[in-house]
Amino acid sequence: MSYSTKFKDHLAHPRNAGELPEANVVADEQNPVCGDRLRLALVVNDDRIATTRYLAYGCPPTLVCGSALTELITGKTVEEARRITKSDVIDAVGGLPSRKHHAAALAIEALNTALDSLTKS
Amino acid sequence: MTANRRIYLDHSATTPVDPRVAAAMARALTENYGNPSSVHAFGQQARAAVDRARREVAMLIGAKPNEIVFTSGGTEANNLAIRGVCEAAVDHGRHIITSAIEHPSVRGVCDALEKRGWEITRLPVYDNGIIRVDDLNAALRPDTVLVTLMWANNEIGTIQPMHEIGALIRERRRVENGQRHLWFHTDAVQAAGRLPLNVDEAGCDLLSMSAHKLYAPKGIGALYVRRGVRLAVQNVGGHQERERRAGTENVPAIVAFGEATKLAREEMPERVAHDSALRDRFESRVKELISDVVMNGDRERRLSHLSNISFKFIEGEGLLINLDLEGVAVSTGSACSSGTLEPSPVIRALGVNDEIARGSIRFSFGKDNADADVDYVVEVLAKAVERLRALSPLSVVGR
């Protein structure tokens, strides 16, 4: 399978990778079938996502979608972040074959879980 | 993003064509264009070239030339062997014994026959990737018509105890009222040219080979069929290959295969010494520089050119692409498709968990690799593993 230049760049140079001890919210999502994992940690100040960090385990699309997601949401308001879709993540990594779309879905699930727990708190 | 160096460490997938082999093939393309079945001089010249190649291929495995059937490759050879024997022996039984770590081309044929009513016993391989002859002995039944076990594994390189297996099967045939229709096939695609093979010493009745694993082009292989083995023909419509595989011979590829087997036979000791030195250097450097690695498969009974290593906390394909970006070609047996995890069946058969199976990478060395290649690969490998582990919740959060 051939990956895009954007995809390879994210894989070789993951954005915003690591832990975030000062995070307001942390979401852990796992694909129950394949075992891929994504941890998303956010610092949200005045309803705006100020800092984002992620950790990922799994196939390359999972690693890359996590990286792309952090770029898409950093600096956005919570409401703006809620409007980000699976397709936005797929576009941000330069496209994915349909059998790998589950990786972008996992990223959006982690984002929604984080934003939901932020709203609840 | 594009690396300056390109290092090929995927010789178990395929090998570059040796220039001497390419030269022989080029000559055959332009000079031996006759159809070997034609009676005129052009045809007979091509026939002579095919016969010379057949003698070389036979010599590599201690067989007679008329026991070699040229095929399109290892997969066709495995299909012909398994389907051919089972369909011909259907009146004597429908039981096949194989192993849990066969190549997909053997596994696939066995699965297909299972759906058609054959019973399949898949022998376990334990944590070292090697079957136990006692298990085979216990699995043999009066209606067993075929034992198909690979000589050496394509992912972890482990070598099966062929001589003991062959001796056991011969014994079952020899005893009073023995099983005269019990045959022993081996997929020797990874072993041929890398190990000294002798079909009589090993006691195998059918043996599959592929040319592109020994520095010849793709699209050509062979099946050794011992005289006396009944085989249901799969390709009909021509008299070629002693009625065992119809179709005009791929003369240039056969000539290339012959040249490659000659070179493999003549150069085997040097190639084995070269490859094993590179592999040992690589494994020792990896252990020095990278923690939390698992070396898969038996440490002694394995091919000299192959190293299969699992890197804990990370997944193989991510590592593969990171290495590819640095110009290094390796392979992984695991795949994730449509959200369904498909860890390598071979690594899973060793009894390891999914994480170890997903993190496995195969490095396979070849005659054109050098020490400097190994040193470069270990350097970029260590960095890639570190980068991916820094990203992994399995390693970061677990600390």
Short mmCIF file of C-alpha atoms in Angstrom, two decimals:
data_model
loop_
_atom_site.label_atom_id
_atom_site.label_comp_id
_atom_site.label_asym_id
_atom_site.label_seq_id
_atom_site.Cartn_x
_atom_site.Cartn_y
_atom_site.Cartn_z
CA MET A 1 0.00 0.00 0.00
CA SER A 2 1.40 3.40 -0.88
CA TYR A 3 1.00 6.28 1.54
CA SER A 4 0.93 10.01 0.75
CA THR A 5 3.79 12.41 1.42
CA LYS A 6 1.71 14.06 4.17
CA PHE A 7 1.12 10.67 5.74
CA LYS A 8 4.81 9.78 5.74
CA ASP A 9 5.72 13.18 7.13
CA HIS A 10 3.37 12.69 10.10
CA LEU A 11 4.79 9.23 10.66
CA ALA A 12 8.40 10.38 10.56
CA HIS A 13 7.72 13.59 12.51
CA PRO A 14 4.74 13.10 14.80
CA ARG A 15 3.22 16.41 15.93
CA ASN A 16 2.41 17.06 19.59
CA ALA A 17 3.41 13.60 20.73
CA GLY A 18 3.80 12.76 24.40
CA GLU A 19 2.13 13.16 27.74
CA LEU A 20 0.55 16.31 29.16
CA PRO A 21 0.61 16.32 32.98
CA GLU A 22 -1.25 19.66 33.20
CA ALA A 23 -4.12 18.46 30.97
CA ASN A 24 -7.71 19.36 31.96
CA VAL A 25 -8.94 16.25 30.23
CA VAL A 26 -7.52 12.96 28.97
CA ALA A 27 -9.37 10.49 26.76
CA ASP A 28 -8.25 6.92 26.10
CA GLU A 29 -9.87 5.11 23.21
CA GLN A 30 -9.21 1.60 21.96
CA ASN A 31 -10.42 -0.21 18.89
CA PRO A 32 -11.88 -3.35 20.49
CA VAL A 33 -11.26 -5.46 17.38
CA CYS A 34 -7.70 -4.67 16.39
CA GLY A 35 -6.42 -3.31 19.71
CA ASP A 36 -5.21 0.05 18.34
CA ARG A 37 -5.07 2.68 21.08
CA LEU A 38 -5.15 6.47 21.16
CA ARG A 39 -4.69 8.74 24.18
CA LEU A 40 -5.61 12.39 23.72
CA ALA A 41 -4.78 14.99 26.38
CA LEU A 42 -5.96 18.61 26.21
CA VAL A 43 -5.38 21.85 28.08
CA VAL A 44 -8.48 23.99 27.50
CA ASN A 45 -8.40 27.63 28.58
CA ASP A 46 -11.45 29.89 28.19
CA ASP A 47 -13.20 27.39 25.97
CA ARG A 48 -10.24 27.21 23.59
CA ILE A 49 -7.90 24.21 23.13
CA ALA A 50 -4.53 25.66 24.08
CA THR A 51 -2.33 22.55 24.11
CA THR A 52 -2.79 19.05 22.76
CA ARG A 53 -0.74 15.89 23.20
CA TYR A 54 -1.33 12.38 21.98
CA LEU A 55 0.02 8.87 22.32
CA ALA A 56 -0.83 6.04 19.94
CA TYR A 57 -0.24 2.34 19.46
CA GLY A 58 -1.24 0.44 16.35
CA CYS A 59 -1.01 0.49 12.60
CA PRO A 60 0.55 3.53 10.89
CA PRO A 61 -2.82 5.18 10.05
CA THR A 62 -3.67 5.23 13.77
CA LEU A 63 -0.36 6.92 14.62
CA VAL A 64 -0.74 9.39 11.78
CA CYS A 65 -4.40 10.27 12.41
CA GLY A 66 -3.57 11.03 16.04
CA SER A 67 -0.82 13.38 14.93
CA ALA A 68 -3.02 15.11 12.33
CA LEU A 69 -5.89 15.47 14.80
CA THR A 70 -3.72 17.41 17.23
CA GLU A 71 -2.89 19.91 14.48
CA LEU A 72 -6.53 20.21 13.49
CA ILE A 73 -7.81 21.01 17.00
CA THR A 74 -5.06 23.03 18.63
CA GLY A 75 -6.18 26.67 18.86
CA LYS A 76 -9.81 25.85 18.10
CA THR A 77 -12.74 26.56 20.42
CA VAL A 78 -14.53 23.53 21.83
CA GLU A 79 -17.46 24.19 19.51
CA GLU A 80 -15.17 24.42 16.47
CA ALA A 81 -13.42 21.22 17.49
CA ARG A 82 -16.75 19.42 17.77
CA ARG A 83 -17.41 20.14 14.09
CA ILE A 84 -14.26 18.28 12.97
CA THR A 85 -15.16 15.02 11.23
CA LYS A 86 -13.54 11.77 10.22
CA SER A 87 -13.29 13.13 6.67
CA ASP A 88 -11.33 16.16 7.91
CA VAL A 89 -8.79 13.82 9.54
CA ILE A 90 -8.57 11.68 6.40
CA ASP A 91 -7.97 14.78 4.28
CA ALA A 92 -5.34 16.04 6.71
CA VAL A 93 -3.26 12.88 6.26
CA GLY A 94 -3.51 13.06 2.48
CA GLY A 95 -6.24 10.41 2.16
CA LEU A 96 -6.60 6.83 3.41
CA PRO A 97 -7.87 3.66 1.73
CA SER A 98 -11.35 2.80 2.99
CA ARG A 99 -10.13 -0.23 4.91
CA LYS A 100 -8.00 2.13 7.03
CA HIS A 101 -10.77 4.65 7.79
CA HIS A 102 -11.19 3.08 11.23
CA ALA A 103 -8.02 4.89 12.25
CA ALA A 104 -9.60 8.30 11.60
CA ALA A 105 -12.77 7.11 13.37
CA LEU A 106 -10.69 6.25 16.45
CA ALA A 107 -9.20 9.76 16.45
CA ILE A 108 -12.65 11.37 16.29
CA GLU A 109 -13.93 9.06 19.04
CA ALA A 110 -11.05 10.14 21.29
CA LEU A 111 -11.77 13.79 20.52
CA ASN A 112 -15.49 13.44 21.26
CA THR A 113 -14.81 11.52 24.48
CA ALA A 114 -12.44 14.27 25.62
CA LEU A 115 -14.86 17.07 24.74
CA ASP A 116 -17.80 15.26 26.36
CA SER A 117 -15.94 14.78 29.62
CA LEU A 118 -14.87 18.43 29.51
CA THR A 119 -18.50 19.51 29.14
CA LYS A 120 -19.59 17.21 31.98
CA SER A 121 -16.93 18.55 34.31
CA MET B 1 11.92 12.58 3.04
CA THR B 2 13.90 10.50 0.57
CA ALA B 3 16.89 8.69 2.00
CA ASN B 4 20.20 8.79 0.18
CA ARG B 5 21.03 5.19 0.98
CA ARG B 6 18.99 2.22 -0.14
CA ILE B 7 19.57 -1.03 1.68
CA TYR B 8 17.66 -4.14 0.78
CA LEU B 9 17.13 -6.52 3.71
CA ASP B 10 14.17 -8.43 2.33
CA HIS B 11 15.87 -11.35 0.58
CA SER B 12 13.29 -13.80 1.90
CA ALA B 13 10.65 -11.91 -0.09
CA THR B 14 12.72 -11.89 -3.24
CA THR B 15 16.32 -11.41 -4.35
CA PRO B 16 17.91 -9.15 -6.95
CA VAL B 17 18.75 -10.95 -10.17
CA ASP B 18 22.44 -11.85 -10.29
CA PRO B 19 24.08 -10.17 -13.33
CA ARG B 20 25.44 -13.57 -14.45
CA VAL B 21 21.90 -14.95 -14.34
CA ALA B 22 20.54 -11.94 -16.23
CA ALA B 23 23.23 -12.43 -18.89
CA ALA B 24 22.30 -16.08 -19.33
CA MET B 25 18.65 -15.14 -19.59
CA ALA B 26 19.33 -12.38 -22.13
CA ARG B 27 21.21 -14.84 -24.32
CA ALA B 28 18.32 -17.30 -24.10
CA LEU B 29 15.82 -14.57 -25.00
CA THR B 30 17.58 -13.72 -28.22
CA GLU B 31 19.18 -17.04 -29.18
CA ASN B 32 16.83 -19.75 -27.92
CA TYR B 33 13.51 -18.52 -29.18
CA GLY B 34 12.43 -21.81 -30.67
CA ASN B 35 9.60 -23.78 -29.10
CA PRO B 36 11.16 -26.73 -27.25
CA SER B 37 8.35 -28.96 -28.56
CA SER B 38 9.30 -28.22 -32.20
CA VAL B 39 11.28 -30.86 -34.03
CA HIS B 40 13.37 -28.43 -36.08
CA ALA B 41 16.80 -27.18 -35.07
CA PHE B 42 15.51 -23.99 -33.46
CA GLY B 43 13.21 -26.02 -31.25
CA GLN B 44 15.86 -28.55 -30.38
CA GLN B 45 18.29 -25.80 -29.43
CA ALA B 46 15.70 -24.47 -26.97
CA ARG B 47 15.02 -28.02 -25.75
CA ALA B 48 18.74 -28.51 -25.07
CA ALA B 49 18.82 -25.26 -23.06
CA VAL B 50 15.84 -26.40 -20.98
CA ASP B 51 17.43 -29.80 -20.41
CA ARG B 52 20.70 -28.22 -19.25
CA ALA B 53 18.78 -26.09 -16.76
CA ARG B 54 16.79 -29.11 -15.61
CA ARG B 55 20.03 -30.96 -14.86
CA GLU B 56 21.27 -28.02 -12.78
CA VAL B 57 18.04 -27.73 -10.80
CA ALA B 58 18.01 -31.49 -10.18
CA MET B 59 21.64 -31.42 -9.05
CA LEU B 60 20.91 -28.78 -6.41
CA ILE B 61 18.64 -31.19 -4.56
CA GLY B 62 20.18 -34.55 -5.46
CA ALA B 63 17.35 -35.50 -7.83
CA LYS B 64 17.22 -36.95 -11.34
CA PRO B 65 16.46 -34.48 -14.15
CA ASN B 66 13.30 -36.30 -15.17
CA GLU B 67 11.91 -35.80 -11.68
CA ILE B 68 11.85 -32.00 -12.09
CA VAL B 69 8.66 -30.27 -13.27
CA PHE B 70 9.07 -26.59 -14.09
CA THR B 71 6.23 -24.38 -12.82
CA SER B 72 5.49 -20.67 -12.65
CA GLY B 73 6.92 -20.52 -9.12
CA GLY B 74 6.67 -21.84 -5.59
CA THR B 75 2.95 -21.26 -5.21
CA GLU B 76 2.11 -23.28 -8.30
CA ALA B 77 4.54 -25.99 -7.22
CA ASN B 78 2.80 -26.23 -3.83
CA ASN B 79 -0.63 -26.27 -5.47
CA LEU B 80 0.42 -28.97 -7.93
CA ALA B 81 2.01 -31.09 -5.20
CA ILE B 82 -0.83 -30.97 -2.69
CA ARG B 83 -3.81 -30.99 -5.01
CA GLY B 84 -2.07 -33.41 -7.35
CA VAL B 85 -1.27 -35.99 -4.68
CA CYS B 86 -4.56 -35.67 -2.80
CA GLU B 87 -6.76 -35.89 -5.86
CA ALA B 88 -4.81 -38.91 -7.15
CA ALA B 89 -4.96 -40.68 -3.78
CA VAL B 90 -8.59 -39.98 -2.99
CA ASP B 91 -9.48 -43.69 -2.98
CA HIS B 92 -6.90 -44.30 -0.26
CA GLY B 93 -7.80 -41.55 2.17
CA ARG B 94 -8.58 -37.91 2.69
CA HIS B 95 -6.30 -36.98 5.58
CA ILE B 96 -3.46 -34.44 5.29
CA ILE B 97 -0.92 -33.49 7.92
CA THR B 98 0.66 -30.05 7.78
CA SER B 99 1.95 -27.49 10.28
CA ALA B 100 0.67 -24.28 11.80
CA ILE B 101 3.39 -22.18 10.14
CA GLU B 102 3.20 -23.09 6.47
CA HIS B 103 3.41 -20.51 3.70
CA PRO B 104 0.00 -19.15 2.61
CA SER B 105 0.24 -21.14 -0.63
CA VAL B 106 0.29 -24.41 1.35
CA ARG B 107 -2.13 -23.18 3.99
CA GLY B 108 -4.52 -21.95 1.32
CA VAL B 109 -4.58 -25.24 -0.62
CA CYS B 110 -5.11 -27.22 2.60
CA ASP B 111 -7.94 -24.88 3.62
CA ALA B 112 -9.54 -25.28 0.18
CA LEU B 113 -9.31 -29.09 0.35
CA GLU B 114 -10.75 -29.02 3.88
CA LYS B 115 -13.83 -27.29 2.49
CA ARG B 116 -14.10 -30.12 -0.05
CA GLY B 117 -14.11 -32.82 2.63
CA TRP B 118 -10.45 -33.54 3.34
CA GLU B 119 -9.40 -33.63 7.01
CA ILE B 120 -6.39 -31.53 7.94
CA THR B 121 -4.18 -31.95 11.00
CA ARG B 122 -2.06 -28.86 11.66
CA LEU B 123 0.90 -29.74 13.86
CA PRO B 124 1.90 -27.17 16.50
CA VAL B 125 5.41 -25.73 16.46
CA TYR B 126 5.94 -24.73 20.13
CA ASP B 127 7.90 -21.66 21.17
CA ASN B 128 10.93 -22.44 18.97
CA GLY B 129 9.01 -22.72 15.69
CA ILE B 130 9.84 -26.39 15.14
CA ILE B 131 7.46 -29.35 14.98
CA ARG B 132 7.99 -32.46 17.09
CA VAL B 133 8.33 -35.75 15.25
CA ASP B 134 6.41 -37.46 18.06
CA ASP B 135 3.44 -35.24 17.24
CA LEU B 136 3.68 -36.27 13.60
CA ASN B 137 3.87 -39.93 14.57
CA ALA B 138 0.75 -39.56 16.72
CA ALA B 139 -1.11 -37.72 13.96
CA LEU B 140 -0.46 -40.29 11.20
CA ARG B 141 -3.54 -42.37 10.40
CA PRO B 142 -4.23 -45.24 7.99
CA ASP B 143 -6.06 -42.77 5.74
CA THR B 144 -3.28 -40.15 5.74
CA VAL B 145 -2.22 -39.62 2.13
CA LEU B 146 0.03 -36.58 2.45
CA VAL B 147 2.38 -34.98 4.93
CA THR B 148 3.32 -31.46 3.81
CA LEU B 149 5.84 -29.65 5.99
CA MET B 150 8.06 -26.77 4.95
CA TRP B 151 11.81 -27.34 5.02
CA ALA B 152 12.53 -23.86 6.41
CA ASN B 153 10.09 -21.17 7.44
CA ASN B 154 9.79 -17.96 5.46
CA GLU B 155 9.20 -15.63 8.43
CA ILE B 156 11.43 -16.97 11.20
CA GLY B 157 13.76 -19.22 9.22
CA THR B 158 13.42 -22.26 11.48
CA ILE B 159 14.47 -25.55 9.90
CA GLN B 160 12.26 -28.59 10.43
CA PRO B 161 13.77 -32.01 11.22
CA MET B 162 13.38 -33.24 7.66
CA HIS B 163 15.52 -36.36 7.94
CA GLU B 164 13.59 -37.64 10.98
CA ILE B 165 10.27 -36.82 9.32
CA GLY B 166 11.33 -38.58 6.11
CA ALA B 167 12.58 -41.62 8.04
CA LEU B 168 9.30 -41.90 9.93
CA ILE B 169 7.24 -41.77 6.75
CA ARG B 170 9.46 -44.29 4.99
CA GLU B 171 9.08 -46.60 7.98
CA ARG B 172 5.27 -46.30 7.80
CA ARG B 173 5.42 -47.33 4.16
CA ARG B 174 7.86 -50.19 4.76
CA VAL B 175 6.09 -52.13 7.50
CA GLU B 176 3.85 -55.04 6.62
CA ASN B 177 0.63 -53.73 5.09
CA GLY B 178 2.29 -50.33 5.15
CA GLN B 179 0.80 -47.18 3.68
CA ARG B 180 1.98 -47.28 0.09
CA HIS B 181 -0.03 -44.17 -0.70
CA LEU B 182 1.46 -41.94 1.99
CA TRP B 183 3.60 -39.20 0.42
CA PHE B 184 5.85 -36.54 1.90
CA HIS B 185 5.94 -33.08 0.33
CA THR B 186 8.12 -30.21 1.47
CA ASP B 187 7.95 -26.54 0.56
CA ALA B 188 11.67 -25.82 0.20
CA VAL B 189 11.24 -22.37 -1.34
CA GLN B 190 13.25 -20.70 1.44
CA ALA B 191 15.71 -23.55 1.90
CA ALA B 192 16.74 -24.23 -1.71
CA GLY B 193 20.08 -22.61 -2.45
CA ARG B 194 20.55 -21.68 1.20
CA LEU B 195 20.95 -25.16 2.68
CA PRO B 196 22.42 -28.35 1.22
CA LEU B 197 19.31 -30.33 0.20
CA ASN B 198 19.18 -33.97 -0.81
CA VAL B 199 15.80 -35.50 -1.53
CA ASP B 200 17.02 -39.06 -0.93
CA GLU B 201 18.67 -38.29 2.38
CA ALA B 202 15.61 -36.32 3.52
CA GLY B 203 13.24 -38.95 2.22
CA CYS B 204 10.86 -36.48 0.64
CA ASP B 205 8.75 -37.41 -2.36
CA LEU B 206 7.86 -33.94 -3.57
CA LEU B 207 9.76 -30.68 -3.10
CA SER B 208 8.81 -27.15 -4.15
CA MET B 209 11.31 -24.50 -5.23
CA SER B 210 11.19 -20.93 -6.48
CA ALA B 211 13.85 -19.26 -8.58
CA HIS B 212 13.46 -15.69 -7.39
CA LYS B 213 14.64 -16.57 -3.89
CA LEU B 214 18.05 -17.46 -5.32
CA TYR B 215 18.93 -14.44 -7.45
CA ALA B 216 16.88 -15.44 -10.51
CA PRO B 217 13.80 -13.70 -11.91
CA LYS B 218 10.22 -14.14 -10.73
CA GLY B 219 7.74 -16.36 -12.55
CA ILE B 220 9.67 -19.62 -12.55
CA GLY B 221 9.93 -22.46 -10.07
CA ALA B 222 9.95 -26.23 -9.95
CA LEU B 223 8.40 -29.21 -8.28
CA TYR B 224 10.47 -32.30 -7.67
CA VAL B 225 8.30 -35.38 -8.04
CA ARG B 226 9.90 -38.68 -7.07
CA ARG B 227 9.50 -41.43 -9.64
CA GLY B 228 6.45 -43.49 -8.68
CA VAL B 229 4.43 -40.70 -7.08
CA ARG B 230 0.96 -40.50 -8.60
CA LEU B 231 -0.03 -36.95 -9.35
CA ALA B 232 -3.36 -35.69 -10.71
CA VAL B 233 -2.39 -33.19 -13.39
CA GLN B 234 -3.67 -29.66 -12.78
CA ASN B 235 -2.70 -28.08 -16.14
CA VAL B 236 -3.86 -30.15 -19.10
CA GLY B 237 -3.72 -29.60 -22.84
CA GLY B 238 -0.10 -30.32 -23.73
CA HIS B 239 2.62 -32.94 -23.40
CA GLN B 240 5.19 -30.71 -21.74
CA GLU B 241 6.97 -31.67 -18.51
CA ARG B 242 6.31 -35.36 -19.07
CA GLU B 243 2.55 -34.75 -19.12
CA ARG B 244 2.65 -33.20 -15.66
CA ARG B 245 2.27 -29.54 -16.50
CA ALA B 246 0.96 -28.52 -19.88
CA GLY B 247 2.06 -25.25 -21.49
CA THR B 248 4.99 -24.04 -23.59
CA GLU B 249 8.06 -23.78 -21.40
CA ASN B 250 9.26 -20.34 -20.31
CA VAL B 251 12.67 -21.00 -21.82
CA PRO B 252 14.55 -17.80 -20.81
CA ALA B 253 13.29 -18.03 -17.21
CA ILE B 254 14.15 -21.73 -17.04
CA VAL B 255 17.66 -20.99 -18.33
CA ALA B 256 17.99 -18.26 -15.68
CA PHE B 257 16.79 -20.67 -12.99
CA GLY B 258 19.37 -23.23 -14.13
CA GLU B 259 22.18 -20.68 -14.01
CA ALA B 260 21.06 -19.46 -10.58
CA THR B 261 20.95 -22.99 -9.13
CA LYS B 262 24.43 -23.69 -10.53
CA LEU B 263 25.77 -20.54 -8.87
CA ALA B 264 23.91 -21.31 -5.63
CA ARG B 265 25.43 -24.80 -5.52
CA GLU B 266 28.95 -23.60 -6.29
CA GLU B 267 28.85 -20.58 -3.97
CA MET B 268 26.71 -21.92 -1.14
CA PRO B 269 29.46 -22.20 1.52
CA GLU B 270 30.64 -18.61 0.91
CA ARG B 271 27.10 -17.24 0.79
CA VAL B 272 26.08 -18.98 4.00
CA ALA B 273 29.21 -17.77 5.81
CA HIS B 274 28.67 -14.23 4.51
CA ASP B 275 24.96 -14.08 5.42
CA SER B 276 25.36 -15.60 8.87
CA ALA B 277 28.21 -13.19 9.71
CA LEU B 278 25.99 -10.25 8.76
CA ARG B 279 23.04 -11.64 10.67
CA ASP B 280 25.09 -12.30 13.81
CA ARG B 281 26.64 -8.83 13.64
CA PHE B 282 23.14 -7.35 13.25
CA GLU B 283 21.58 -9.28 16.14
CA SER B 284 24.45 -8.53 18.47
CA ARG B 285 24.25 -4.77 17.69
CA VAL B 286 20.47 -4.76 18.10
CA LYS B 287 20.78 -6.36 21.54
CA GLU B 288 23.42 -3.79 22.52
CA LEU B 289 21.43 -0.75 21.41
CA ILE B 290 17.75 -1.62 21.79
CA SER B 291 15.99 -2.86 24.92
CA ASP B 292 12.83 -4.96 25.12
CA VAL B 293 13.35 -7.06 22.01
CA VAL B 294 12.28 -10.66 21.46
CA MET B 295 14.20 -12.82 18.99
CA ASN B 296 11.63 -15.11 17.38
CA GLY B 297 12.28 -18.75 16.52
CA ASP B 298 14.95 -21.30 17.41
CA ARG B 299 18.41 -19.74 17.77
CA GLU B 300 20.32 -22.66 16.25
CA ARG B 301 18.13 -24.58 13.83
CA ARG B 302 17.44 -21.73 11.42
CA LEU B 303 18.49 -20.27 8.08
CA SER B 304 21.68 -18.27 8.14
CA HIS B 305 20.37 -15.14 6.43
CA LEU B 306 17.27 -14.31 8.45
CA SER B 307 16.51 -12.58 11.71
CA ASN B 308 12.99 -12.08 13.05
CA ILE B 309 12.70 -9.68 15.96
CA SER B 310 9.73 -8.32 17.89
CA PHE B 311 10.09 -4.83 19.31
CA LYS B 312 7.85 -4.49 22.36
CA PHE B 313 5.35 -1.62 22.70
CA ILE B 314 5.27 -0.83 18.97
CA GLU B 315 3.64 -2.23 15.87
CA GLY B 316 5.61 -3.66 12.97
CA GLU B 317 4.16 -1.74 10.04
CA GLY B 318 4.92 1.65 11.60
CA LEU B 319 8.50 0.55 12.08
CA LEU B 320 8.65 -0.82 8.53
CA ILE B 321 7.55 2.52 7.04
CA ASN B 322 9.94 4.47 9.26
CA LEU B 323 12.78 2.26 8.00
CA ASP B 324 11.56 2.61 4.43
CA LEU B 325 11.80 6.40 4.80
CA GLU B 326 15.46 5.86 5.70
CA GLY B 327 15.96 3.70 2.61
CA VAL B 328 15.87 0.34 4.41
CA ALA B 329 13.59 -2.43 3.11
CA VAL B 330 12.35 -5.06 5.58
CA SER B 331 9.05 -6.88 6.05
CA THR B 332 6.44 -7.70 8.65
CA GLY B 333 4.03 -10.61 8.67
CA SER B 334 1.30 -8.72 10.51
CA ALA B 335 -1.42 -6.65 8.94
CA CYS B 336 -4.32 -4.56 10.13
CA SER B 337 -7.15 -4.31 7.65
CA SER B 338 -10.65 -2.85 8.05
CA GLY B 339 -10.06 -2.65 11.78
CA THR B 340 -9.41 -6.38 11.95
CA LEU B 341 -6.11 -7.35 13.44
CA GLU B 342 -4.24 -10.01 11.52
CA PRO B 343 -1.06 -10.69 13.42
CA SER B 344 1.33 -13.05 11.69
CA PRO B 345 -0.02 -16.61 12.06
CA VAL B 346 3.59 -17.80 12.21
CA ILE B 347 4.56 -15.61 15.16
CA ARG B 348 1.22 -16.33 16.89
CA ALA B 349 1.94 -20.07 16.49
CA LEU B 350 4.98 -19.56 18.74
CA GLY B 351 2.53 -18.92 21.57
CA VAL B 352 3.29 -15.22 21.99
CA ASN B 353 0.69 -12.53 22.65
CA ASP B 354 -0.75 -10.20 20.01
CA GLU B 355 1.55 -7.34 20.96
CA ILE B 356 4.69 -9.39 20.33
CA ALA B 357 3.20 -10.80 17.13
CA ARG B 358 2.29 -7.30 15.89
CA GLY B 359 5.74 -5.94 16.66
CA SER B 360 7.66 -8.49 14.61
CA ILE B 361 9.96 -7.52 11.77
CA ARG B 362 11.87 -9.81 9.41
CA PHE B 363 15.37 -8.77 8.34
CA SER B 364 16.75 -11.04 5.62
CA PHE B 365 20.28 -10.57 4.36
CA GLY B 366 21.81 -11.36 0.99
CA LYS B 367 25.09 -11.83 -0.80
CA ASP B 368 25.35 -8.17 -1.83
CA ASN B 369 24.89 -6.71 1.69
CA ALA B 370 27.96 -5.51 3.57
CA ASP B 371 28.95 -4.84 7.18
CA ALA B 372 28.44 -1.11 6.64
CA ASP B 373 24.82 -1.80 5.63
CA VAL B 374 24.23 -3.62 8.90
CA ASP B 375 25.74 -0.77 10.92
CA TYR B 376 23.60 1.82 9.13
CA VAL B 377 20.42 -0.23 9.56
CA VAL B 378 20.99 -0.74 13.28
CA GLU B 379 21.58 2.98 13.69
CA VAL B 380 18.34 4.03 11.94
CA LEU B 381 16.44 1.13 13.52
CA ALA B 382 17.38 2.23 17.04
CA LYS B 383 16.22 5.77 16.31
CA ALA B 384 12.94 4.62 14.74
CA VAL B 385 12.18 2.29 17.65
CA GLU B 386 12.89 5.10 20.12
CA ARG B 387 10.65 7.50 18.18
CA LEU B 388 7.74 5.05 18.01
CA ARG B 389 8.12 4.06 21.65
CA ALA B 390 7.99 7.72 22.67
CA LEU B 391 4.61 7.73 20.98
CA SER B 392 3.29 4.49 22.41
CA PRO B 393 0.90 4.48 25.37
CA LEU B 394 2.10 0.93 26.05
CA SER B 395 5.61 2.12 26.86
CA VAL B 396 5.09 5.74 27.98
CA VAL B 397 2.10 5.24 30.29
CA GLY B 398 3.41 1.93 31.60
CA ARG B 399 6.62 3.48 32.95
#
